Amino acid sequence: MVPLSYYLVLSAILFSLGVAGFIFKRNLVTLFMSVELMLNAVNLSFVALSYYFRQLDGQIFVFFVMVVAAAEAAVGLAIIISVFRNRQTLNVDEISRLKL
Amino acid sequence: MTALDLAAILPIAILTITAIICMMMGTVRRETAASLCSTISLTGLAAASAAVIYQRSYSGLAFVDTLSVDPFARYFQLLFLVVAALVGLASREYLWREGMAIGEYYALMLFATAGMCLMAAANDLMVIFIGLEISSLSSYILVGMRRNDAASSESALKYFLLGSFATAFFLYGVALLFGVSGSTKLTAIRAFLYGGQNAIPASAALGKNPVLETVAMQSQFGFTGSMDLLLGAAIALIFVGLAFKISAVPFQAWTPDVYQGAPAPVAAMLSTAPKAAAFAAFIRIFMVSLGASAAQWSHLLWATALLTMTVGNLAALWQSNLKRLLAYSSIAHAGYMLVAFTSCSTDGITAILFYLAGYAFMNIGAFIVVTHVAGPGERLTELDDYAGLGFRSPALAALLTIFMLSLIGIPLTAGFFGKFYIFRAALDSGLLWLTIFGVLNSAIAAYYYLQILVAMYMKQPIDSAAPVADMPAGARTVVTVCAAATLLIGIQPSAVLRMAEYAAQWLPQL
């Protein structure tokens, strides 16, 4: 039997990987995948906790998160396409017409 | 479904249905859609407001404790509906001028409003998350709606990436809080954190599984320290997620880029309604469920408030683009509201609610004037484009002056009483230094607002400057309403203040 803490630690590691990917990667699609990784790390926490508490709430939240992630993918990819049409690049460093 | 459930969901349902009707209008001829969509959405918003007012005779928790019917939610919902109505009316001619998709614009605006209403009324972290995502996803699209404009799609991209990044943090915080308390219901978390009673009793929940029971014993009794750690991490993550949404420093980097690239009426909405919705969620989560750990997060809030005001104001000093300047000013105003939040008192919350209402009117007014002066394609948004506006278009300049004076906080405008109540609440709670920094900050802020007035009234217009066209009817109505409301709240604040007080009193005391 795998203890709960293992799941939570794995989820924390996956979440941190997502954050690191978001900060260090330069390709838009990779950034987007990093965010998805973060959301799925959270899902793992929800499922593990839900199993531990022996209640279904956490499992249901995962469905909600998955639906939201799907909606986010639809909107996000559409925005990425519209940026690509205007700029012909997917590198975040080159997409900086607005000054910081 | 009980009558209470129906009352709780009615405004949101009306908004959603209206949004779907508007979306279908996108398929009919553009001329027909243009005239119909704004009428339909305004009717929907009016009906939703009526539904919110009808809610008054109900109170309690609806839908298995996930939605709360209370004055606090109603205050925010009315605010969102008014903001949506003002922005919707003002953008009617703008959409036509810029050749944007009209049905989709109104549909997304109404969806965003529905999401925000859901956030304000939620009593469950998961419902707050869903509301946040409904409003955020709609706003991402709204920001990028000028598809062929590189700046617009770039700002949509920045908003989307950083917004979803922040949402992931918020969600992780929710998961950890669920792990600590065994529930995502705000009231259940409150009961747990105050009473130390897990929503799911460990023995009953785990049944007869000996291995799991050992795990439970360890984490529930063996390592109480690790539970505190988990709670601390949950609070920090939720704080980060929401700080992004209210664009508090150090999570403000997206704001200027997004406001500059977004269509100006959309920026008007983004700077008011979603920010207010994030504040509603912020106040509700921290006051209702995390009140027991106020000692942990009030320091965090203190530092964030100070940084947000100062960075927002100092950065605004260097801006020459009006949309960017207003973006930094909106960061600074979020800082003032955080000062009131730091006081954690009913007076402080009242001050935030009052400020949000006054700020909505003055900021939308300012943005709509900027929209109009910018002209087709939104080219004229630099400070130099305002040179001599006071002579070229006296009425427009006078209106912008009212909004700027109110943003500074000059007496007889809404901004004055907003700041007055905020700093009074902060002083009453013994936040002397924060109040001093806040007042100093308001003085710094006066510089860049006055800069605009100087440009309008004391500089000669550039010879090549085209005369400003007459304002279209919709935008004119909105600007007049905003100016009247700004002055009215500034002269007679008691009506709005009473509503804000009534809403704030509903929240539990710390």
Coordinates of C-alpha atoms in Angstrom, one line a residue:
Chain A
M1 CA 0.0 0.0 0.0
V2 CA 1.5 3.3 -1.1
P3 CA 1.1 6.0 1.6
L4 CA -0.7 9.2 0.8
S5 CA 2.4 11.3 1.2
Y6 CA 4.1 9.6 -1.8
Y7 CA 1.3 10.8 -4.0
L8 CA 1.4 14.3 -2.6
V9 CA 5.1 14.5 -3.0
L10 CA 4.9 13.2 -6.6
S11 CA 2.2 15.8 -7.3
A12 CA 4.4 18.5 -5.9
I13 CA 7.3 17.4 -8.0
L14 CA 5.1 17.4 -11.2
F15 CA 3.8 20.8 -10.3
S16 CA 7.3 22.2 -9.8
L17 CA 8.3 20.7 -13.1
G18 CA 5.4 22.5 -14.7
V19 CA 6.4 25.8 -13.1
A20 CA 10.1 25.3 -14.1
G21 CA 9.0 24.5 -17.7
F22 CA 6.8 27.6 -17.8
I23 CA 9.6 29.8 -16.6
F24 CA 12.5 28.4 -18.6
K25 CA 11.1 27.2 -21.9
R26 CA 10.7 29.6 -24.8
N27 CA 8.3 27.9 -27.1
L28 CA 4.6 28.8 -26.8
V29 CA 3.3 25.3 -27.1
T30 CA 5.8 24.0 -24.5
L31 CA 4.6 26.8 -22.1
F32 CA 1.1 25.7 -22.7
M33 CA 2.0 22.1 -22.0
S34 CA 3.7 23.1 -18.8
V35 CA 0.5 24.7 -17.6
E36 CA -1.4 21.5 -18.4
L37 CA 1.2 19.5 -16.5
M38 CA 0.6 21.8 -13.5
L39 CA -3.2 21.2 -13.7
N40 CA -2.7 17.4 -13.9
A41 CA -0.4 17.5 -10.9
V42 CA -3.2 19.1 -9.0
N43 CA -5.6 16.4 -10.3
L44 CA -3.3 13.7 -8.9
S45 CA -3.5 15.4 -5.5
F46 CA -7.2 15.5 -5.7
V47 CA -7.6 11.9 -6.6
A48 CA -5.1 10.7 -3.9
L49 CA -6.8 12.8 -1.2
S50 CA -10.2 11.7 -2.3
Y51 CA -9.1 8.0 -2.0
Y52 CA -7.6 8.7 1.3
F53 CA -10.7 10.4 2.7
R54 CA -12.9 7.7 1.1
Q55 CA -15.2 10.2 -0.4
L56 CA -16.0 11.1 -4.0
D57 CA -15.7 14.9 -3.9
G58 CA -12.1 14.9 -5.0
Q59 CA -12.8 12.6 -8.0
I60 CA -15.6 14.9 -9.1
F61 CA -13.3 17.9 -8.9
V62 CA -10.9 16.2 -11.3
F63 CA -13.7 16.0 -13.9
F64 CA -14.3 19.7 -13.5
V65 CA -10.6 20.5 -13.8
M66 CA -10.4 18.3 -16.9
V67 CA -13.3 20.1 -18.5
V68 CA -11.8 23.5 -17.7
A69 CA -8.4 22.3 -19.1
A70 CA -10.1 21.2 -22.3
A71 CA -11.8 24.6 -22.7
E72 CA -8.5 26.3 -21.9
A73 CA -6.8 24.2 -24.6
A74 CA -9.4 25.3 -27.2
V75 CA -9.0 29.0 -26.3
G76 CA -5.3 28.8 -25.8
L77 CA -4.5 27.1 -29.1
A78 CA -6.7 29.5 -30.9
I79 CA -4.8 32.4 -29.4
I80 CA -1.5 30.8 -30.3
I81 CA -2.6 30.4 -33.9
S82 CA -3.7 34.0 -34.1
V83 CA -0.3 35.1 -32.7
F84 CA 1.4 32.9 -35.2
R85 CA -0.5 34.3 -38.1
N86 CA 0.5 37.9 -37.1
R87 CA 4.1 37.1 -36.3
Q88 CA 5.2 33.8 -38.0
T89 CA 7.0 32.7 -34.8
L90 CA 6.3 30.7 -31.7
N91 CA 9.2 32.0 -29.6
V92 CA 8.0 34.1 -26.6
D93 CA 11.2 36.3 -26.7
E94 CA 10.3 37.5 -30.2
I95 CA 6.7 38.3 -29.3
S96 CA 7.3 41.5 -27.4
R97 CA 6.0 44.4 -29.4
L98 CA 4.4 45.8 -26.3
K99 CA 7.2 47.1 -24.1
L100 CA 7.5 45.7 -20.6
Chain B
M1 CA -34.7 22.4 -6.6
T2 CA -36.1 24.6 -3.9
A3 CA -37.1 28.3 -4.2
L4 CA -33.8 29.3 -2.6
D5 CA -31.9 27.3 -5.2
L6 CA -33.8 29.0 -8.0
A7 CA -33.3 32.4 -6.5
A8 CA -29.6 31.8 -6.2
I9 CA -29.1 30.7 -9.8
L10 CA -31.6 32.9 -11.5
P11 CA -29.3 35.9 -12.4
I12 CA -26.6 33.6 -13.7
A13 CA -29.1 31.6 -15.7
I14 CA -30.6 34.7 -17.3
L15 CA -27.1 35.9 -18.2
T16 CA -26.2 32.6 -19.7
I17 CA -29.4 32.3 -21.8
T18 CA -29.0 35.9 -23.0
A19 CA -25.4 35.2 -23.9
I20 CA -26.5 32.1 -26.0
I21 CA -29.1 34.2 -27.8
C22 CA -26.4 36.8 -28.6
M23 CA -24.1 34.1 -29.8
M24 CA -26.8 32.9 -32.2
M25 CA -27.2 36.5 -33.5
G26 CA -23.7 36.1 -34.9
T27 CA -25.1 34.0 -37.7
V28 CA -27.5 36.7 -39.0
R29 CA -26.7 39.7 -41.1
R30 CA -24.2 42.1 -39.5
E31 CA -26.5 45.1 -39.7
T32 CA -29.3 43.3 -38.0
A33 CA -27.0 41.8 -35.4
A34 CA -25.4 45.1 -34.5
S35 CA -28.7 46.8 -33.6
L36 CA -30.2 43.7 -31.9
C37 CA -27.3 42.4 -29.9
S38 CA -26.8 45.4 -27.6
T39 CA -30.5 45.7 -27.0
I40 CA -30.8 42.0 -26.2
S41 CA -27.8 42.0 -23.9
L42 CA -29.0 45.2 -22.1
T43 CA -32.4 43.6 -21.6
G44 CA -30.7 40.5 -20.3
L45 CA -28.6 42.5 -17.9
A46 CA -31.7 44.4 -16.7
A47 CA -33.5 41.1 -16.1
A48 CA -30.6 39.7 -14.2
S49 CA -30.5 42.8 -12.0
A50 CA -34.1 42.4 -11.3
A51 CA -33.4 38.8 -10.4
V52 CA -30.6 39.9 -8.0
I53 CA -33.0 42.4 -6.4
Y54 CA -35.7 39.7 -6.2
Q55 CA -33.1 37.6 -4.2
R56 CA -33.4 40.0 -1.3
S57 CA -36.2 38.0 0.3
Y58 CA -34.0 34.9 0.5
S59 CA -30.9 34.1 2.4
G60 CA -28.9 31.0 3.1
L61 CA -26.9 28.4 1.3
A62 CA -28.3 26.9 -1.9
F63 CA -27.4 23.8 -4.0
V64 CA -26.0 21.7 -1.2
D65 CA -24.1 24.6 0.3
T66 CA -22.2 25.5 -2.9
L67 CA -23.9 28.9 -3.5
S68 CA -24.5 31.5 -0.9
V69 CA -27.4 33.9 -1.2
D70 CA -26.4 36.9 0.8
P71 CA -26.0 40.8 0.6
F72 CA -22.3 40.5 0.0
A73 CA -22.9 38.4 -3.2
R74 CA -25.7 40.7 -4.3
Y75 CA -23.7 43.9 -4.0
F76 CA -21.0 42.4 -6.2
Q77 CA -23.4 41.0 -8.7
L78 CA -25.1 44.3 -9.1
L79 CA -21.7 45.9 -9.6
F80 CA -20.8 43.4 -12.4
L81 CA -24.2 43.9 -14.1
V82 CA -23.8 47.7 -14.1
V83 CA -20.3 47.5 -15.4
A84 CA -21.3 45.1 -18.2
A85 CA -24.2 47.3 -19.1
L86 CA -22.0 50.5 -19.3
V87 CA -19.3 48.7 -21.3
G88 CA -21.8 47.0 -23.5
L89 CA -23.6 50.3 -24.3
A90 CA -20.4 52.1 -24.9
S91 CA -18.8 49.6 -27.2
R92 CA -21.8 49.4 -29.6
E93 CA -20.4 51.9 -32.1
Y94 CA -16.8 50.9 -31.4
L95 CA -17.4 47.4 -32.5
W96 CA -18.9 48.7 -35.7
R97 CA -16.0 51.1 -36.3
E98 CA -13.4 48.4 -35.7
G99 CA -15.2 45.7 -37.7
M100 CA -15.3 43.3 -34.8
A101 CA -17.6 40.3 -34.4
I102 CA -20.6 41.8 -32.6
G103 CA -22.7 38.8 -31.6
E104 CA -19.6 37.0 -30.2
Y105 CA -18.4 40.1 -28.4
Y106 CA -21.7 40.5 -26.5
A107 CA -22.0 36.8 -25.8
L108 CA -18.5 36.6 -24.3
M109 CA -19.1 39.7 -22.3
L110 CA -22.3 38.2 -20.8
F111 CA -20.5 34.8 -20.2
A112 CA -17.8 36.7 -18.4
T113 CA -20.3 38.5 -16.3
A114 CA -22.1 35.2 -15.5
G115 CA -18.8 33.7 -14.3
M116 CA -18.1 36.7 -12.1
C117 CA -21.5 36.5 -10.6
L118 CA -20.9 32.8 -9.8
M119 CA -17.6 33.7 -8.2
A120 CA -19.1 36.4 -6.0
A121 CA -21.9 34.0 -4.7
A122 CA -19.8 30.8 -4.4
N123 CA -19.5 29.1 -1.1
D124 CA -17.3 26.4 -2.5
L125 CA -13.7 26.7 -3.7
M126 CA -14.5 24.5 -6.7
V127 CA -17.4 26.8 -7.7
I128 CA -15.1 29.8 -7.3
F129 CA -12.6 28.1 -9.6
I130 CA -15.3 27.4 -12.2
G131 CA -16.6 31.0 -12.1
L132 CA -13.0 32.3 -12.3
E133 CA -12.4 30.1 -15.4
I134 CA -15.6 31.1 -17.1
S135 CA -14.9 34.8 -16.7
S136 CA -11.1 34.4 -17.5
L137 CA -11.6 32.3 -20.6
S138 CA -14.2 34.8 -22.0
S139 CA -11.9 37.7 -21.2
Y140 CA -8.9 36.0 -22.9
I141 CA -10.9 35.9 -26.1
L142 CA -12.3 39.4 -25.7
V143 CA -8.7 40.8 -25.4
G144 CA -7.7 39.0 -28.6
M145 CA -10.8 40.0 -30.6
R146 CA -9.0 42.3 -32.9
R147 CA -7.5 39.3 -34.6
N148 CA -5.5 41.0 -37.3
D149 CA -3.9 43.4 -34.9
A150 CA -0.6 42.0 -33.7
A151 CA -0.7 43.9 -30.4
S152 CA -4.2 42.6 -29.6
S153 CA -3.3 38.9 -30.2
E154 CA 0.0 39.4 -28.3
S155 CA -1.8 40.8 -25.3
A156 CA -4.3 38.0 -25.4
L157 CA -1.5 35.5 -25.4
K158 CA 0.2 37.1 -22.4
Y159 CA -3.1 37.3 -20.6
F160 CA -3.9 33.7 -21.4
L161 CA -0.5 32.3 -20.4
L162 CA -0.1 34.2 -17.2
G163 CA -3.8 33.8 -16.3
S164 CA -3.8 30.0 -16.7
F165 CA -0.5 29.8 -14.9
A166 CA -2.1 31.7 -11.9
T167 CA -5.2 29.6 -12.0
A168 CA -3.0 26.5 -11.7
F169 CA -1.6 27.9 -8.5
F170 CA -5.0 28.8 -7.2
L171 CA -6.2 25.2 -7.9
Y172 CA -3.2 23.6 -6.2
G173 CA -4.0 25.7 -3.2
V174 CA -7.6 24.5 -3.3
A175 CA -6.3 20.9 -3.5
L176 CA -4.0 21.3 -0.5
L177 CA -6.8 23.0 1.5
F178 CA -9.0 20.1 0.6
G179 CA -6.3 17.8 2.0
V180 CA -6.1 19.7 5.2
S181 CA -9.8 20.1 6.0
G182 CA -11.4 17.4 3.9
S183 CA -13.8 19.8 2.2
T184 CA -13.9 22.6 -0.3
K185 CA -16.9 24.3 1.2
L186 CA -15.9 27.6 2.7
T187 CA -18.1 27.3 5.7
A188 CA -17.0 23.7 6.4
I189 CA -13.3 24.8 6.2
R190 CA -14.1 27.6 8.6
A191 CA -15.7 25.2 11.0
F192 CA -12.7 22.9 10.7
L193 CA -10.0 25.5 11.2
Y194 CA -11.8 27.0 14.2
G195 CA -12.8 23.8 15.8
G196 CA -10.1 21.5 14.6
Q197 CA -12.8 19.1 13.6
N198 CA -12.2 17.4 10.2
A199 CA -15.2 17.4 8.0
I200 CA -14.7 13.7 7.5
P201 CA -14.0 11.9 10.8
A202 CA -10.9 9.8 10.1
S203 CA -12.1 6.6 11.6
A204 CA -15.5 6.6 9.8
A205 CA -14.0 7.7 6.5
L206 CA -11.3 5.1 6.4
G207 CA -13.3 2.0 7.3
K208 CA -11.4 -1.0 8.2
N209 CA -8.3 -0.6 6.1
P210 CA -5.4 -1.1 8.6
V211 CA -2.7 0.4 6.4
L212 CA -4.7 3.5 5.6
E213 CA -5.6 3.9 9.2
T214 CA -2.0 4.0 10.1
V215 CA -1.4 6.7 7.5
A216 CA -4.3 8.6 8.9
M217 CA -3.0 8.3 12.4
Q218 CA 0.4 9.6 11.3
S219 CA -0.9 12.5 9.3
Q220 CA -3.7 13.4 11.7
F221 CA -2.1 13.0 15.0
G222 CA 1.6 12.2 14.5
F223 CA 2.6 15.2 12.4
T224 CA 0.4 18.1 13.4
G225 CA 3.3 20.2 12.3
S226 CA 3.0 18.9 8.7
M227 CA -0.7 19.9 8.7
D228 CA 0.3 23.4 9.6
L229 CA 2.8 23.4 6.8
L230 CA 0.2 22.1 4.3
L231 CA -2.2 24.8 5.5
G232 CA 0.5 27.5 5.1
A233 CA 1.3 26.3 1.6
A234 CA -2.4 26.2 0.7
I235 CA -2.9 29.8 1.9
A236 CA 0.2 31.0 0.0
L237 CA -0.8 29.3 -3.2
I238 CA -4.4 30.6 -3.1
F239 CA -3.0 34.0 -2.3
V240 CA -0.6 33.9 -5.3
G241 CA -3.5 32.8 -7.6
L242 CA -5.8 35.6 -6.6
A243 CA -3.0 38.2 -6.4
F244 CA -2.4 37.6 -10.1
K245 CA -6.1 38.3 -10.8
I246 CA -6.2 41.6 -8.9
S247 CA -2.7 42.4 -10.5
A248 CA -1.0 42.9 -7.1
V249 CA 2.8 43.3 -7.2
P250 CA 4.9 41.1 -7.8
F251 CA 2.3 39.5 -10.1
Q252 CA 1.3 42.6 -12.0
A253 CA 3.6 42.3 -15.1
W254 CA 0.8 41.2 -17.4
T255 CA -1.5 44.2 -16.7
P256 CA 0.0 47.0 -18.7
D257 CA 0.6 44.8 -21.7
V258 CA -2.9 43.4 -21.7
Y259 CA -4.6 46.7 -21.2
Q260 CA -2.6 48.4 -23.9
G261 CA -3.2 45.7 -26.5
A262 CA -6.8 44.9 -25.6
P263 CA -9.7 46.8 -27.3
A264 CA -10.2 49.9 -25.1
P265 CA -13.8 49.0 -23.9
V266 CA -12.6 45.5 -23.0
A267 CA -9.7 47.1 -21.0
A268 CA -12.4 49.3 -19.3
M269 CA -14.2 46.1 -18.2
L270 CA -11.0 44.2 -17.3
S271 CA -9.9 46.9 -15.0
T272 CA -13.1 47.0 -13.0
A273 CA -15.4 43.9 -13.1
P274 CA -12.9 40.9 -13.0
K275 CA -10.8 42.7 -10.5
A276 CA -13.9 43.2 -8.3
A277 CA -14.8 39.6 -8.8
A278 CA -11.3 38.5 -7.7
F279 CA -11.6 40.8 -4.7
A280 CA -15.0 39.2 -3.9
A281 CA -13.4 35.7 -3.9
F282 CA -10.3 37.0 -2.1
I283 CA -12.4 38.5 0.7
R284 CA -14.8 35.6 1.0
I285 CA -12.1 32.9 1.1
F286 CA -9.8 34.7 3.5
M287 CA -12.5 36.2 5.8
V288 CA -14.9 33.3 5.8
S289 CA -12.7 30.2 5.7
L290 CA -9.2 31.2 6.5
G291 CA -10.1 33.7 9.3
A292 CA -8.5 31.4 11.9
S293 CA -5.0 31.8 10.4
A294 CA -5.3 35.6 9.9
A295 CA -2.0 36.0 11.8
Q296 CA -0.2 34.2 9.0
W297 CA -1.6 36.0 6.0
S298 CA -2.1 39.6 7.4
H299 CA 1.7 40.2 7.1
L300 CA 1.7 38.9 3.6
L301 CA -1.2 41.3 2.8
W302 CA 0.6 44.2 4.4
A303 CA 3.7 43.8 2.3
T304 CA 1.6 43.2 -0.9
A305 CA -0.5 46.3 -0.3
L306 CA 2.6 48.5 0.2
L307 CA 4.4 47.1 -2.9
T308 CA 1.3 47.2 -5.1
M309 CA 0.6 50.9 -4.4
T310 CA 4.2 52.0 -4.7
V311 CA 5.2 50.0 -7.8
G312 CA 2.0 50.9 -9.6
N313 CA 2.4 54.6 -8.9
L314 CA 6.1 54.9 -9.6
A315 CA 5.8 52.9 -12.9
A316 CA 2.9 55.1 -14.0
L317 CA 5.1 58.2 -13.7
W318 CA 7.1 57.1 -16.8
Q319 CA 4.2 56.2 -19.1
S320 CA 3.4 58.2 -22.2
N321 CA 0.6 55.8 -23.5
L322 CA -2.7 56.6 -21.9
K323 CA -3.9 53.0 -21.8
R324 CA -0.7 51.9 -20.2
L325 CA -0.9 54.7 -17.7
L326 CA -4.4 53.7 -16.7
A327 CA -3.2 50.1 -16.4
Y328 CA -0.5 51.1 -13.9
S329 CA -3.0 53.4 -12.1
S330 CA -5.3 50.4 -11.8
I331 CA -2.5 48.4 -10.2
A332 CA -2.0 51.3 -7.7
H333 CA -5.8 51.4 -7.0
A334 CA -5.7 47.7 -6.3
G335 CA -3.0 48.5 -3.8
Y336 CA -5.2 51.0 -1.9
M337 CA -7.9 48.4 -1.7
L338 CA -5.4 45.9 -0.3
V339 CA -4.6 48.5 2.4
A340 CA -8.3 48.4 3.4
F341 CA -8.2 44.6 3.2
T342 CA -5.1 44.4 5.5
S343 CA -7.2 46.0 8.3
C344 CA -9.4 42.9 8.2
S345 CA -12.3 44.8 9.8
T346 CA -15.9 45.3 8.7
D347 CA -15.0 49.0 8.1
G348 CA -12.1 47.9 5.9
I349 CA -14.3 45.6 3.8
T350 CA -17.0 48.3 3.5
A351 CA -14.3 50.7 2.3
I352 CA -13.2 48.2 -0.4
L353 CA -16.8 47.6 -1.6
F354 CA -17.4 51.4 -1.7
Y355 CA -14.1 52.0 -3.5
L356 CA -14.9 49.3 -6.1
A357 CA -18.2 51.0 -7.0
G358 CA -16.7 54.5 -7.3
Y359 CA -13.7 53.2 -9.1
A360 CA -15.8 51.3 -11.6
F361 CA -17.6 54.5 -12.7
M362 CA -14.5 56.7 -12.9
N363 CA -12.3 54.2 -14.6
I364 CA -14.9 53.1 -17.2
G365 CA -15.6 56.8 -17.9
A366 CA -11.9 57.5 -18.4
F367 CA -11.4 54.4 -20.6
I368 CA -14.4 55.3 -22.8
V369 CA -13.1 58.8 -23.4
V370 CA -9.7 57.3 -24.3
T371 CA -11.5 54.9 -26.7
H372 CA -13.1 57.8 -28.4
V373 CA -10.1 60.1 -28.7
A374 CA -8.0 57.1 -30.0
G375 CA -10.1 57.1 -33.2
P376 CA -10.3 54.3 -35.8
G377 CA -7.7 51.6 -35.2
E378 CA -6.9 53.0 -31.8
R379 CA -3.9 55.0 -33.0
L380 CA -4.1 58.1 -30.9
T381 CA -3.4 56.9 -27.4
E382 CA -0.2 58.8 -26.6
L383 CA -0.1 61.7 -24.2
D384 CA 0.9 64.0 -27.1
D385 CA -2.3 63.2 -28.8
Y386 CA -4.1 64.9 -26.0
A387 CA -2.3 68.2 -26.5
G388 CA -4.8 71.0 -26.6
L389 CA -7.8 68.7 -26.3
G390 CA -9.4 71.3 -24.0
F391 CA -9.7 73.6 -27.0
R392 CA -10.4 71.1 -29.7
S393 CA -13.1 69.3 -27.8
P394 CA -14.0 71.1 -24.6
A395 CA -16.8 68.7 -23.5
L396 CA -14.7 65.6 -23.8
A397 CA -11.8 67.2 -22.0
A398 CA -14.1 68.4 -19.2
L399 CA -15.4 64.8 -18.7
L400 CA -11.9 63.4 -18.7
T401 CA -10.9 66.0 -16.2
I402 CA -13.7 64.9 -13.8
F403 CA -12.5 61.3 -14.1
M404 CA -8.9 62.2 -13.5
L405 CA -9.7 64.4 -10.5
S406 CA -11.7 61.5 -9.1
L407 CA -8.8 59.1 -9.7
I408 CA -6.5 61.5 -7.8
G409 CA -9.1 61.7 -5.0
I410 CA -10.0 65.4 -5.1
P411 CA -13.0 66.2 -2.8
L412 CA -16.5 66.3 -4.4
T413 CA -15.6 63.2 -6.4
A414 CA -16.1 59.5 -5.6
G415 CA -12.4 58.9 -5.4
F416 CA -12.1 61.2 -2.4
F417 CA -14.5 59.4 -0.2
G418 CA -13.2 56.0 -1.4
K419 CA -9.7 56.9 -0.3
F420 CA -11.0 58.6 2.9
Y421 CA -12.9 55.5 4.0
I422 CA -9.9 53.2 3.1
F423 CA -7.4 55.2 5.1
R424 CA -9.8 55.7 8.0
A425 CA -10.4 52.0 8.2
A426 CA -6.6 51.4 8.1
L427 CA -6.0 53.9 10.9
D428 CA -8.7 52.4 13.0
S429 CA -7.0 49.1 12.8
G430 CA -3.7 50.6 13.8
L431 CA -2.0 50.4 10.4
L432 CA -0.3 53.8 10.9
W433 CA 2.7 53.2 8.6
L434 CA 0.6 51.7 5.8
T435 CA -1.7 54.7 5.9
I436 CA 1.2 57.1 5.8
F437 CA 2.6 55.3 2.7
G438 CA -0.8 55.2 1.2
V439 CA -1.3 59.0 1.5
L440 CA 2.2 59.6 0.2
N441 CA 1.3 57.4 -2.8
S442 CA -1.8 59.3 -3.5
A443 CA 0.3 62.4 -3.7
I444 CA 2.7 60.8 -6.1
A445 CA -0.2 59.6 -8.2
A446 CA -1.5 63.2 -8.6
Y447 CA 1.5 64.0 -10.7
Y448 CA 0.7 61.7 -13.6
Y449 CA -3.0 62.4 -13.6
L450 CA -2.3 66.1 -13.6
Q451 CA 0.1 65.6 -16.5
I452 CA -2.9 64.6 -18.7
L453 CA -4.8 67.7 -17.6
V454 CA -1.7 69.9 -18.3
A455 CA -1.5 68.3 -21.8
M456 CA -5.2 69.0 -22.4
Y457 CA -5.4 72.6 -21.2
M458 CA -1.9 74.1 -21.3
K459 CA -0.3 72.7 -24.5
Q460 CA -0.9 73.9 -28.0
P461 CA -2.5 71.3 -30.2
I462 CA -0.2 69.7 -32.8
D463 CA -1.1 71.3 -36.2
S464 CA -1.7 68.0 -37.9
A465 CA -4.1 66.8 -35.1
A466 CA -7.5 66.0 -36.7
P467 CA -10.5 67.5 -34.9
V468 CA -12.1 64.9 -32.6
A469 CA -15.3 63.6 -34.0
D470 CA -18.6 63.9 -32.1
M471 CA -19.1 61.1 -29.6
P472 CA -21.6 58.4 -30.7
A473 CA -24.9 58.2 -28.8
G474 CA -24.1 55.1 -26.8
A475 CA -20.7 56.1 -25.6
R476 CA -22.0 59.6 -24.8
T477 CA -24.7 58.2 -22.6
V478 CA -22.2 56.0 -20.8
V479 CA -19.7 58.8 -20.2
T480 CA -22.4 61.1 -19.0
V481 CA -23.7 58.5 -16.6
C482 CA -20.2 57.7 -15.3
A483 CA -19.4 61.4 -14.7
A484 CA -22.8 62.0 -13.0
A485 CA -22.2 58.9 -10.8
T486 CA -18.7 60.0 -10.0
L487 CA -19.9 63.4 -8.8
L488 CA -23.0 62.1 -7.1
I489 CA -21.1 59.5 -5.0
G490 CA -18.6 62.3 -4.3
I491 CA -21.2 64.7 -3.0
Q492 CA -23.6 62.2 -1.4
P493 CA -21.8 59.0 -0.6
S494 CA -24.3 57.7 2.0
A495 CA -26.5 55.6 -0.3
V496 CA -23.7 53.5 -1.8
L497 CA -21.9 53.5 1.6
R498 CA -25.0 52.1 3.3
M499 CA -25.3 49.3 0.7
A500 CA -21.6 48.5 1.1
E501 CA -21.9 48.5 4.9
Y502 CA -24.9 46.2 4.7
A503 CA -23.0 43.8 2.4
A504 CA -19.8 43.9 4.5
Q505 CA -21.6 43.3 7.8
W506 CA -22.8 39.9 6.5
L507 CA -19.2 38.6 6.6
P508 CA -18.1 36.9 9.8
Q509 CA -15.9 38.9 12.1
L510 CA -12.3 37.8 12.5

